[in-house]
Amino acid sequence: MARTTGSDGEKTEAAVREAAVSLIARLGYEAMSMRQLAAEVGVQAAALYRYFPTKEDLLFTLMREHMEGLIEAWDAARPTVADPATRLAAYVENHIAFHIERRHSTHVSNMELRSLSHDRLTQVLRMRTAYEKELRAILRDGAEAGVFSVEDTGLTAMALIQMMTGVIVWFRPGERLSISEVTATYLSMTMRLVGAAHGATTTYGAVRAFERARTL
Amino acid sequence: MARTTGSDGEKTEAAVREAAVSLIARLGYEAMSMRQLAAEVGVQAAALYRYFPTKEDLLFTLMREHMEGLIEAWDAARPTVADPATRLAAYVENHIAFHIERRHSTHVSNMELRSLSHDRLTQVLRMRTAYEKELRAILRDGAEAGVFSVEDTGLTAMALIQMMTGVIVWFRPGERLSISEVTATYLSMTMRLVGAAHGATTTYGAVRAFERARTL
DNA sequence: GCAATAATAAAACGAACGTTCAATTAATTC
DNA sequence: GAATTAATTGAACGTTCGTTTTATTATTGC
């Protein structure tokens, strides 16, 4: 046997990516074998090497595209106004929505960093740092403007990101809480954490609107 | 060759545990080979099987003892008073101190759960749930007493735990911040997040003391 | 000092791993 | 419809894996 009827390179490659994200998220990168992945796609292991030269190339591709997607999503969601509270709210909303939507690839990008070569790890971490820098800038602007009370911008940014990303550990779609309920609760926790509640700026109304929306 | 001069079972077993925590934290459970571990200990791979019947037994032992240590530490640190703010402060302090102190085994216990068999995974998760239940109880008591403003006890508990545990991702001893500085900052973030700052109970003074301590 | 036991080494086992290669068939191009 | 290219198979390669077995030496108890 050889080429199968109806086979299509683009479709196979997409199927490989999809199955790889799901398998690596479930089993871990090291625990997933190329034969297992191939079986999930419905193909022989050798066929995978037409699309990804090595197993690590496959992992790196998934991670790079995850980070690119996250940065693109933020670029699209980034508000034009300068108000720190509005920008922070947008950052939280985008972060949680993206990570819930892409739970599996988030898992892969967070858990399998140590399986990358040094150079590729650096590339992924560079993208991650660039994304986190946006949050630090928002916190700094808010602190300088006096609308946030943040003691340590860097530490607060890390705490917030870990708190928000952690949502993928326990959140399961279709259970007790909806995505918008979760987002609203995290938003109000964030605003309290950075001390924005005392600021009572114009955008504080927007936060309250989220809190109301949650109770519906 | 066979038994080496000065060999001692207890010492070897302790050395195996120590090396295993460090290696698994660095490389991951699947990526660490038994030969690698043996070499780190200065022994042949076969010798490991005198102490742990399988690789997974070794992993499970490390995880179970980590969780037991965490619960014991909390039992020792648990305050006798009923005041929710004091109890929450103690929980945060204990959690962060323990996780910074045992960074490597925390990493193992958080990242390698999927390598456990179903039964053992259940055992570890049961211990984890018991520990987290303590935090939920504190939050519930505080919310009922009106000293915390928490919308969703379970969600807030998860958010706090993820935020606090996340400290091991970026914290490196001897860098910019000391352990007590980090703890103090996390404590004030926690108190703001649960809305305790408005309560201004007697223990609020203790929180302020922590905040002052940080700026020294 | 001799028997019993504890601790290890050395070698081997079969299975699984990532990857490569040659052959083969389907689709496309002219 | 022949030639070319794209997609895949099936088999194999060498390596490494967790683990077992057997032999050997150090220590301990009497």
Short mmCIF file of C-alpha atoms (C1' of nucleotides) in Angstrom, two decimals:
data_model
loop_
_atom_site.label_atom_id
_atom_site.label_comp_id
_atom_site.label_asym_id
_atom_site.label_seq_id
_atom_site.Cartn_x
_atom_site.Cartn_y
_atom_site.Cartn_z
CA MET A 1 0.00 0.00 0.00
CA ALA A 2 1.02 3.58 -0.48
CA ARG A 3 -0.85 6.78 -1.16
CA THR A 4 -4.46 6.40 -0.09
CA THR A 5 -7.44 7.67 -2.04
CA GLY A 6 -8.61 11.09 -0.97
CA SER A 7 -5.40 11.85 0.89
CA ASP A 8 -4.61 15.55 1.15
CA GLY A 9 -1.47 17.01 2.65
CA GLU A 10 -3.10 20.10 4.10
CA LYS A 11 -5.85 18.16 5.78
CA THR A 12 -3.46 15.59 7.16
CA GLU A 13 -1.19 18.25 8.59
CA ALA A 14 -4.12 19.98 10.27
CA ALA A 15 -5.29 16.66 11.68
CA VAL A 16 -1.79 15.99 13.01
CA ARG A 17 -1.66 19.36 14.80
CA GLU A 18 -5.07 18.88 16.31
CA ALA A 19 -4.41 15.35 17.49
CA ALA A 20 -0.98 16.32 18.81
CA VAL A 21 -2.33 19.15 20.96
CA SER A 22 -4.97 16.89 22.40
CA LEU A 23 -2.64 13.95 23.00
CA ILE A 24 0.21 15.98 24.47
CA ALA A 25 -2.23 17.80 26.76
CA ARG A 26 -3.58 14.47 27.98
CA LEU A 27 -0.46 12.31 28.15
CA GLY A 28 2.42 14.76 28.11
CA TYR A 29 4.95 15.28 25.34
CA GLU A 30 7.40 12.60 26.44
CA ALA A 31 4.69 10.06 27.08
CA MET A 32 3.09 10.49 23.65
CA SER A 33 4.71 8.33 21.02
CA MET A 34 4.78 9.19 17.36
CA ARG A 35 3.05 5.88 16.64
CA GLN A 36 0.25 6.81 19.05
CA LEU A 37 -0.15 10.17 17.35
CA ALA A 38 -0.16 8.57 13.93
CA ALA A 39 -2.82 6.07 15.01
CA GLU A 40 -5.00 8.94 16.26
CA VAL A 41 -4.72 10.58 12.85
CA GLY A 42 -5.30 7.28 11.06
CA VAL A 43 -1.94 7.11 9.38
CA GLN A 44 1.42 5.38 9.74
CA ALA A 45 4.11 6.95 11.90
CA ALA A 46 6.39 7.55 8.94
CA ALA A 47 3.79 9.81 7.34
CA LEU A 48 4.17 12.34 10.16
CA TYR A 49 7.72 13.06 9.07
CA ARG A 50 6.45 14.54 5.84
CA TYR A 51 5.06 17.47 7.87
CA PHE A 52 7.37 17.76 10.86
CA PRO A 53 11.04 16.79 10.61
CA THR A 54 11.24 15.76 14.27
CA LYS A 55 8.97 15.32 17.25
CA GLU A 56 10.43 18.42 18.83
CA ASP A 57 9.73 20.45 15.70
CA LEU A 58 6.10 19.48 16.06
CA LEU A 59 6.04 20.59 19.70
CA PHE A 60 7.76 23.86 18.92
CA THR A 61 5.34 24.61 16.09
CA LEU A 62 2.37 24.09 18.39
CA MET A 63 3.85 26.32 21.06
CA ARG A 64 4.95 29.09 18.72
CA GLU A 65 1.54 29.25 17.10
CA HIS A 66 -0.16 29.27 20.48
CA MET A 67 1.88 32.27 21.58
CA GLU A 68 1.38 34.02 18.25
CA GLY A 69 -2.35 33.48 18.60
CA LEU A 70 -2.37 34.91 22.10
CA ILE A 71 -0.48 38.03 21.06
CA GLU A 72 -2.68 38.49 18.00
CA ALA A 73 -5.81 38.15 20.12
CA TRP A 74 -4.55 40.82 22.48
CA ASP A 75 -3.61 43.11 19.60
CA ALA A 76 -7.17 42.81 18.35
CA ALA A 77 -8.74 43.31 21.78
CA ARG A 78 -6.46 46.09 22.99
CA PRO A 79 -8.52 49.20 23.71
CA THR A 80 -7.57 52.50 22.14
CA VAL A 81 -8.25 54.51 25.28
CA ALA A 82 -5.47 55.16 27.77
CA ASP A 83 -7.45 54.57 30.94
CA PRO A 84 -5.63 51.86 32.93
CA ALA A 85 -8.76 50.31 34.44
CA THR A 86 -10.35 49.83 31.02
CA ARG A 87 -7.12 48.40 29.66
CA LEU A 88 -6.76 46.05 32.60
CA ALA A 89 -10.33 44.86 32.19
CA ALA A 90 -9.71 44.18 28.51
CA TYR A 91 -6.51 42.30 29.31
CA VAL A 92 -8.24 40.07 31.86
CA GLU A 93 -11.18 39.37 29.58
CA ASN A 94 -8.99 38.53 26.62
CA HIS A 95 -6.65 36.38 28.68
CA ILE A 96 -9.37 34.30 30.25
CA ALA A 97 -11.42 33.94 27.08
CA PHE A 98 -8.37 32.86 25.09
CA HIS A 99 -7.14 30.39 27.67
CA ILE A 100 -10.51 28.77 28.20
CA GLU A 101 -11.02 28.52 24.45
CA ARG A 102 -7.57 27.02 23.91
CA ARG A 103 -7.28 24.99 27.11
CA HIS A 104 -5.36 22.15 25.52
CA SER A 105 -2.73 24.21 23.74
CA THR A 106 -2.33 26.35 26.85
CA HIS A 107 -1.62 23.21 28.79
CA VAL A 108 0.98 22.19 26.24
CA SER A 109 2.62 25.62 26.17
CA ASN A 110 2.82 25.78 29.95
CA MET A 111 3.83 22.22 30.78
CA GLU A 112 6.20 21.16 28.03
CA LEU A 113 8.67 24.02 27.92
CA ARG A 114 11.46 21.83 29.25
CA SER A 115 11.27 19.58 26.21
CA LEU A 116 12.39 22.39 23.91
CA SER A 117 15.99 22.96 22.93
CA HIS A 118 17.67 25.97 24.47
CA ASP A 119 17.22 28.19 21.41
CA ARG A 120 13.59 27.36 20.95
CA LEU A 121 12.85 27.73 24.63
CA THR A 122 14.34 31.21 24.40
CA GLN A 123 12.11 32.05 21.45
CA VAL A 124 8.94 30.96 23.21
CA LEU A 125 9.90 32.70 26.45
CA ARG A 126 10.63 35.88 24.52
CA MET A 127 7.09 35.87 23.15
CA ARG A 128 5.68 35.15 26.57
CA THR A 129 7.65 37.98 28.14
CA ALA A 130 6.46 40.40 25.47
CA TYR A 131 2.88 39.47 26.27
CA GLU A 132 3.35 39.82 30.02
CA LYS A 133 5.09 43.16 29.54
CA GLU A 134 1.77 44.57 28.37
CA LEU A 135 0.21 43.77 31.71
CA ARG A 136 3.11 45.26 33.62
CA ALA A 137 2.75 48.46 31.60
CA ILE A 138 -0.94 48.69 32.45
CA LEU A 139 -0.24 48.16 36.14
CA ARG A 140 2.56 50.71 36.12
CA ASP A 141 0.42 53.32 34.34
CA GLY A 142 -2.40 52.69 36.79
CA ALA A 143 -0.11 52.95 39.78
CA GLU A 144 1.44 56.18 38.49
CA ALA A 145 -1.96 57.66 37.78
CA GLY A 146 -3.05 56.74 41.28
CA VAL A 147 -6.00 54.60 40.19
CA PHE A 148 -4.32 51.33 41.26
CA SER A 149 -2.53 50.68 44.50
CA VAL A 150 0.14 48.17 43.48
CA GLU A 151 3.23 47.65 45.59
CA ASP A 152 5.31 45.69 43.11
CA THR A 153 4.38 45.82 39.43
CA GLY A 154 6.34 42.75 38.36
CA LEU A 155 5.21 40.59 41.23
CA THR A 156 1.58 41.63 40.83
CA ALA A 157 1.69 40.89 37.11
CA MET A 158 3.00 37.38 37.76
CA ALA A 159 0.42 36.77 40.46
CA LEU A 160 -2.41 37.92 38.19
CA ILE A 161 -1.26 35.87 35.23
CA GLN A 162 -0.88 32.74 37.31
CA MET A 163 -4.26 33.30 38.87
CA MET A 164 -5.95 33.81 35.52
CA THR A 165 -4.18 31.05 33.63
CA GLY A 166 -4.97 28.69 36.49
CA VAL A 167 -8.55 28.76 35.35
CA ILE A 168 -7.80 25.99 32.86
CA VAL A 169 -6.89 23.61 35.67
CA TRP A 170 -10.37 23.40 37.12
CA PHE A 171 -12.70 24.96 34.55
CA ARG A 172 -14.74 22.53 32.49
CA PRO A 173 -17.18 23.96 29.92
CA GLY A 174 -20.80 23.19 30.62
CA GLU A 175 -20.43 22.73 34.36
CA ARG A 176 -21.54 24.95 37.21
CA LEU A 177 -20.27 28.25 35.82
CA SER A 178 -20.43 29.76 32.35
CA ILE A 179 -17.45 31.41 30.70
CA SER A 180 -18.92 34.87 31.21
CA GLU A 181 -19.61 34.18 34.87
CA VAL A 182 -16.04 33.03 35.41
CA THR A 183 -14.66 36.01 33.51
CA ALA A 184 -16.77 38.43 35.54
CA THR A 185 -15.67 36.94 38.84
CA TYR A 186 -12.01 36.98 37.87
CA LEU A 187 -12.39 40.54 36.69
CA SER A 188 -13.75 41.74 40.00
CA MET A 189 -11.10 39.78 41.91
CA THR A 190 -8.45 41.40 39.73
CA MET A 191 -9.81 44.88 40.28
CA ARG A 192 -9.90 44.40 44.03
CA LEU A 193 -6.40 42.88 44.01
CA VAL A 194 -4.91 45.92 42.29
CA GLY A 195 -6.88 48.23 44.55
CA ALA A 196 -8.92 49.68 41.70
CA ALA A 197 -12.18 49.64 43.65
CA HIS A 198 -11.12 52.66 45.66
CA GLY A 199 -10.28 54.63 42.54
CA ALA A 200 -13.93 54.84 41.45
CA THR A 201 -12.96 56.14 38.02
CA THR A 202 -15.38 56.29 35.12
CA THR A 203 -14.59 52.73 34.13
CA TYR A 204 -15.41 51.48 37.57
CA GLY A 205 -18.97 51.47 36.33
CA ALA A 206 -17.97 48.94 33.72
CA VAL A 207 -16.57 46.68 36.42
CA ARG A 208 -19.78 46.90 38.38
CA ALA A 209 -21.66 46.02 35.20
CA PHE A 210 -19.63 42.84 35.00
CA GLU A 211 -20.37 42.02 38.59
CA ARG A 212 -24.06 42.50 37.94
CA ALA A 213 -23.91 40.38 34.80
CA ARG A 214 -22.48 37.53 36.83
CA THR A 215 -25.43 37.33 39.15
CA LEU A 216 -27.87 36.87 36.26
CA MET B 1 31.62 -6.24 42.11
CA ALA B 2 28.77 -6.31 44.55
CA ARG B 3 28.15 -4.66 47.91
CA THR B 4 30.43 -1.67 48.28
CA THR B 5 32.26 -0.71 51.45
CA GLY B 6 30.33 1.73 53.61
CA SER B 7 27.04 1.14 51.78
CA ASP B 8 23.98 1.81 53.90
CA GLY B 9 20.41 1.18 52.83
CA GLU B 10 18.87 4.11 54.64
CA LYS B 11 21.37 6.57 53.29
CA THR B 12 21.05 5.23 49.78
CA GLU B 13 17.26 5.45 49.89
CA ALA B 14 17.41 9.05 51.13
CA ALA B 15 19.89 9.91 48.40
CA VAL B 16 17.58 8.32 45.82
CA ARG B 17 14.60 10.39 46.96
CA GLU B 18 16.58 13.58 46.97
CA ALA B 19 18.11 12.99 43.56
CA ALA B 20 14.76 11.90 42.14
CA VAL B 21 12.96 15.07 43.24
CA SER B 22 15.66 17.21 41.76
CA LEU B 23 15.93 15.26 38.50
CA ILE B 24 12.18 14.94 37.94
CA ALA B 25 11.72 18.64 38.67
CA ARG B 26 14.37 19.49 36.11
CA LEU B 27 13.76 16.94 33.36
CA GLY B 28 10.26 15.66 34.00
CA TYR B 29 9.27 12.20 35.17
CA GLU B 30 9.09 10.59 31.74
CA ALA B 31 12.34 12.16 30.60
CA MET B 32 14.30 10.97 33.61
CA SER B 33 15.65 7.46 33.16
CA MET B 34 16.34 5.10 36.01
CA ARG B 35 19.94 4.88 34.82
CA GLN B 36 20.27 8.65 35.00
CA LEU B 37 18.89 8.65 38.52
CA ALA B 38 21.20 5.83 39.54
CA ALA B 39 24.21 7.68 38.14
CA GLU B 40 23.24 10.78 40.13
CA VAL B 41 23.18 8.67 43.29
CA GLY B 42 26.40 6.92 42.34
CA VAL B 43 24.94 3.46 42.02
CA GLN B 44 23.81 1.01 39.37
CA ALA B 45 20.22 1.14 38.12
CA ALA B 46 19.40 -2.28 39.54
CA ALA B 47 20.15 -1.04 43.06
CA LEU B 48 17.21 1.36 42.88
CA TYR B 49 14.81 -1.55 42.75
CA ARG B 50 15.79 -2.57 46.25
CA TYR B 51 14.02 0.58 47.53
CA PHE B 52 11.25 1.20 45.03
CA PRO B 53 9.61 -1.66 43.18
CA THR B 54 8.86 0.45 40.09
CA LYS B 55 9.54 3.91 38.75
CA GLU B 56 5.95 4.86 39.37
CA ASP B 57 6.19 3.73 43.00
CA LEU B 58 9.04 6.14 43.42
CA LEU B 59 7.02 9.00 41.93
CA PHE B 60 4.00 8.20 44.05
CA THR B 61 6.09 8.06 47.23
CA LEU B 62 7.53 11.50 46.52
CA MET B 63 4.10 12.95 45.86
CA ARG B 64 2.38 11.37 48.82
CA GLU B 65 5.07 12.55 51.20
CA HIS B 66 4.93 16.03 49.73
CA MET B 67 1.21 16.25 50.36
CA GLU B 68 1.54 14.76 53.83
CA GLY B 69 4.21 17.35 54.61
CA LEU B 70 1.99 20.16 53.40
CA ILE B 71 -0.94 19.04 55.52
CA GLU B 72 1.28 18.52 58.56
CA ALA B 73 2.77 21.97 58.14
CA TRP B 74 -0.70 23.49 58.06
CA ASP B 75 -1.79 21.50 61.10
CA ALA B 76 1.16 22.93 62.97
CA ALA B 77 0.61 26.48 61.73
CA ARG B 78 -3.17 26.55 62.07
CA PRO B 79 -4.17 29.28 64.54
CA THR B 80 -6.44 28.46 67.45
CA VAL B 81 -8.50 31.62 67.13
CA ALA B 82 -11.62 31.65 65.01
CA ASP B 83 -11.11 35.02 63.36
CA PRO B 84 -11.19 34.43 59.58
CA ALA B 85 -8.68 37.16 58.70
CA THR B 86 -6.08 35.71 61.07
CA ARG B 87 -6.70 32.23 59.77
CA LEU B 88 -6.44 33.38 56.17
CA ALA B 89 -3.18 35.18 56.90
CA ALA B 90 -1.79 32.02 58.50
CA TYR B 91 -2.89 29.93 55.53
CA VAL B 92 -1.22 32.24 53.05
CA GLU B 93 1.99 32.45 55.05
CA ASN B 94 2.21 28.71 55.52
CA HIS B 95 1.38 27.98 51.90
CA ILE B 96 3.96 30.32 50.45
CA ALA B 97 6.69 29.41 52.93
CA PHE B 98 6.16 25.69 52.32
CA HIS B 99 6.07 25.98 48.56
CA ILE B 100 9.15 28.17 48.34
CA GLU B 101 11.02 25.86 50.70
CA ARG B 102 10.00 22.77 48.73
CA ARG B 103 10.02 24.21 45.24
CA HIS B 104 11.25 21.06 43.57
CA SER B 105 8.82 18.64 45.14
CA THR B 106 5.99 21.11 44.53
CA HIS B 107 6.96 21.14 40.89
CA VAL B 108 6.87 17.35 40.83
CA SER B 109 3.53 17.14 42.61
CA ASN B 110 1.93 19.67 40.30
CA MET B 111 3.37 18.61 36.96
CA GLU B 112 3.54 14.84 37.07
CA LEU B 113 0.06 13.89 38.21
CA ARG B 114 -0.75 12.35 34.86
CA SER B 115 1.97 9.76 35.26
CA LEU B 116 0.18 8.18 38.21
CA SER B 117 -2.16 5.24 37.90
CA HIS B 118 -5.84 6.01 38.41
CA ASP B 119 -5.94 4.80 42.00
CA ARG B 120 -2.85 6.67 43.07
CA LEU B 121 -3.97 9.81 41.29
CA THR B 122 -7.17 9.61 43.29
CA GLN B 123 -5.22 9.27 46.54
CA VAL B 124 -3.07 12.31 45.84
CA LEU B 125 -6.03 14.39 44.68
CA ARG B 126 -7.95 13.43 47.79
CA MET B 127 -5.17 14.84 49.96
CA ARG B 128 -5.01 17.95 47.85
CA THR B 129 -8.75 18.48 48.10
CA ALA B 130 -8.62 18.08 51.87
CA TYR B 131 -5.98 20.77 52.06
CA GLU B 132 -7.88 23.14 49.77
CA LYS B 133 -11.06 22.55 51.74
CA GLU B 134 -9.44 24.34 54.67
CA LEU B 135 -9.10 27.49 52.59
CA ARG B 136 -12.69 27.27 51.39
CA ALA B 137 -13.85 26.97 54.99
CA ILE B 138 -11.92 30.10 55.96
CA LEU B 139 -13.36 32.03 53.03
CA ARG B 140 -16.88 30.82 53.79
CA ASP B 141 -16.60 31.76 57.48
CA GLY B 142 -15.23 35.16 56.57
CA ALA B 143 -17.98 35.77 54.03
CA GLU B 144 -20.68 34.72 56.50
CA ALA B 145 -19.18 36.92 59.23
CA GLY B 146 -19.14 39.81 56.80
CA VAL B 147 -15.41 40.44 57.08
CA PHE B 148 -14.71 39.17 53.55
CA SER B 149 -16.60 40.04 50.41
CA VAL B 150 -16.28 36.88 48.35
CA GLU B 151 -18.70 36.13 45.53
CA ASP B 152 -17.86 32.50 44.97
CA THR B 153 -15.99 30.60 47.68
CA GLY B 154 -14.82 27.72 45.52
CA LEU B 155 -13.68 29.87 42.64
CA THR B 156 -11.88 32.30 44.93
CA ALA B 157 -10.11 29.46 46.71
CA MET B 158 -8.85 28.07 43.40
CA ALA B 159 -7.75 31.51 42.24
CA LEU B 160 -5.85 32.14 45.46
CA ILE B 161 -4.15 28.77 45.47
CA GLN B 162 -3.06 29.10 41.87
CA MET B 163 -1.81 32.61 42.52
CA MET B 164 0.17 31.55 45.59
CA THR B 165 1.56 28.30 44.21
CA GLY B 166 2.61 30.17 41.07
CA VAL B 167 5.29 31.82 43.13
CA ILE B 168 7.58 28.84 42.51
CA VAL B 169 7.54 29.53 38.78
CA TRP B 170 9.39 32.81 39.00
CA PHE B 171 10.81 33.01 42.53
CA ARG B 172 14.51 32.27 42.89
CA PRO B 173 16.07 32.52 46.35
CA GLY B 174 18.66 35.24 46.71
CA GLU B 175 17.36 37.42 43.92
CA ARG B 176 15.58 40.75 44.09
CA LEU B 177 13.04 39.84 46.78
CA SER B 178 13.41 37.96 50.04
CA ILE B 179 10.96 35.26 51.12
CA SER B 180 9.40 37.52 53.74
CA GLU B 181 8.98 40.34 51.23
CA VAL B 182 7.25 38.00 48.79
CA THR B 183 5.06 36.59 51.53
CA ALA B 184 4.07 40.04 52.72
CA THR B 185 3.15 41.19 49.23
CA TYR B 186 1.11 38.06 48.54
CA LEU B 187 -0.60 38.48 51.87
CA SER B 188 -1.72 42.02 51.13
CA MET B 189 -2.82 41.02 47.61
CA THR B 190 -4.84 38.19 49.12
CA MET B 191 -6.49 40.43 51.69
CA ARG B 192 -7.46 42.94 49.05
CA LEU B 193 -8.69 40.18 46.74
CA VAL B 194 -11.08 38.82 49.37
CA GLY B 195 -12.16 42.33 50.29
CA ALA B 196 -10.77 42.13 53.81
CA ALA B 197 -9.26 45.61 53.76
CA HIS B 198 -12.68 47.15 54.27
CA GLY B 199 -13.41 44.96 57.26
CA ALA B 200 -10.80 46.68 59.43
CA THR B 201 -11.06 44.02 62.12
CA THR B 202 -8.50 43.65 64.87
CA THR B 203 -6.33 41.46 62.67
CA TYR B 204 -6.23 44.09 59.99
CA GLY B 205 -3.44 45.57 62.07
CA ALA B 206 -1.45 42.41 61.50
CA VAL B 207 -1.89 42.75 57.76
CA ARG B 208 -0.67 46.32 57.89
CA ALA B 209 2.31 45.13 59.92
CA PHE B 210 3.18 42.77 57.09
CA GLU B 211 2.86 45.53 54.56
CA ARG B 212 5.16 47.71 56.60
CA ALA B 213 7.63 44.88 57.01
CA ARG B 214 7.87 44.56 53.26
CA THR B 215 9.04 48.09 52.72
CA LEU B 216 11.99 47.66 55.09
"C1'" DG C 1 35.33 -16.90 62.61
"C1'" DC C 2 31.23 -18.67 60.69
"C1'" DA C 3 26.55 -18.28 59.23
"C1'" DA C 4 23.06 -15.16 57.90
"C1'" DT C 5 21.67 -11.14 55.83
"C1'" DA C 6 21.99 -6.64 53.49
"C1'" DA C 7 23.56 -4.07 49.57
"C1'" DT C 8 25.18 -3.84 45.38
"C1'" DA C 9 27.19 -4.94 40.50
"C1'" DA C 10 27.00 -6.88 35.99
"C1'" DA C 11 24.62 -8.62 32.43
"C1'" DA C 12 20.74 -9.55 30.07
"C1'" DC C 13 15.54 -9.31 28.50
"C1'" DG C 14 11.97 -7.99 25.58
"C1'" DA C 15 9.57 -4.04 24.37
"C1'" DA C 16 9.16 0.47 22.73
"C1'" DC C 17 11.16 4.54 21.05
"C1'" DG C 18 12.25 8.24 17.20
"C1'" DT C 19 13.57 8.06 12.75
"C1'" DT C 20 14.94 6.52 7.91
"C1'" DC C 21 14.44 4.31 3.52
"C1'" DA C 22 12.66 2.18 -0.43
"C1'" DA C 23 8.62 0.94 -2.68
"C1'" DT C 24 3.98 1.97 -4.16
"C1'" DT C 25 -0.10 4.21 -5.36
"C1'" DA C 26 -3.11 8.52 -6.10
"C1'" DA C 27 -3.52 12.88 -8.07
"C1'" DT C 28 -1.96 16.35 -11.21
"C1'" DT C 29 0.18 18.31 -15.32
"C1'" DC C 30 0.90 18.65 -20.10
"C1'" DG D 1 -2.42 8.86 -21.50
"C1'" DA D 2 2.29 9.31 -20.25
"C1'" DA D 3 5.23 11.75 -17.08
"C1'" DT D 4 5.60 13.97 -12.89
"C1'" DT D 5 4.67 14.96 -8.35
"C1'" DA D 6 2.33 14.24 -3.80
"C1'" DA D 7 1.12 11.22 -0.11
"C1'" DT D 8 1.60 7.26 2.19
"C1'" DT D 9 2.89 2.39 3.53
"C1'" DG D 10 5.66 -1.29 5.49
"C1'" DA D 11 9.73 -2.72 7.08
"C1'" DA D 12 13.76 -1.92 9.24
"C1'" DC D 13 17.65 0.48 12.11
"C1'" DG D 14 20.07 1.37 16.17
"C1'" DT D 15 19.16 3.02 20.76
"C1'" DT D 16 17.21 3.36 25.02
"C1'" DC D 17 13.87 2.12 28.23
"C1'" DG D 18 12.14 -0.19 32.79
"C1'" DT D 19 12.96 -4.26 34.88
"C1'" DT D 20 14.74 -9.04 36.28
"C1'" DT D 21 18.12 -12.38 37.38
"C1'" DT D 22 22.20 -14.06 39.19
"C1'" DA D 23 26.41 -13.60 41.35
"C1'" DT D 24 29.36 -11.29 44.59
"C1'" DT D 25 30.91 -8.73 48.35
"C1'" DA D 26 30.26 -6.14 52.90
"C1'" DT D 27 28.27 -6.14 57.25
"C1'" DT D 28 26.04 -8.08 61.30
"C1'" DG D 29 24.87 -11.47 64.90
"C1'" DC D 30 26.23 -15.25 67.44
#
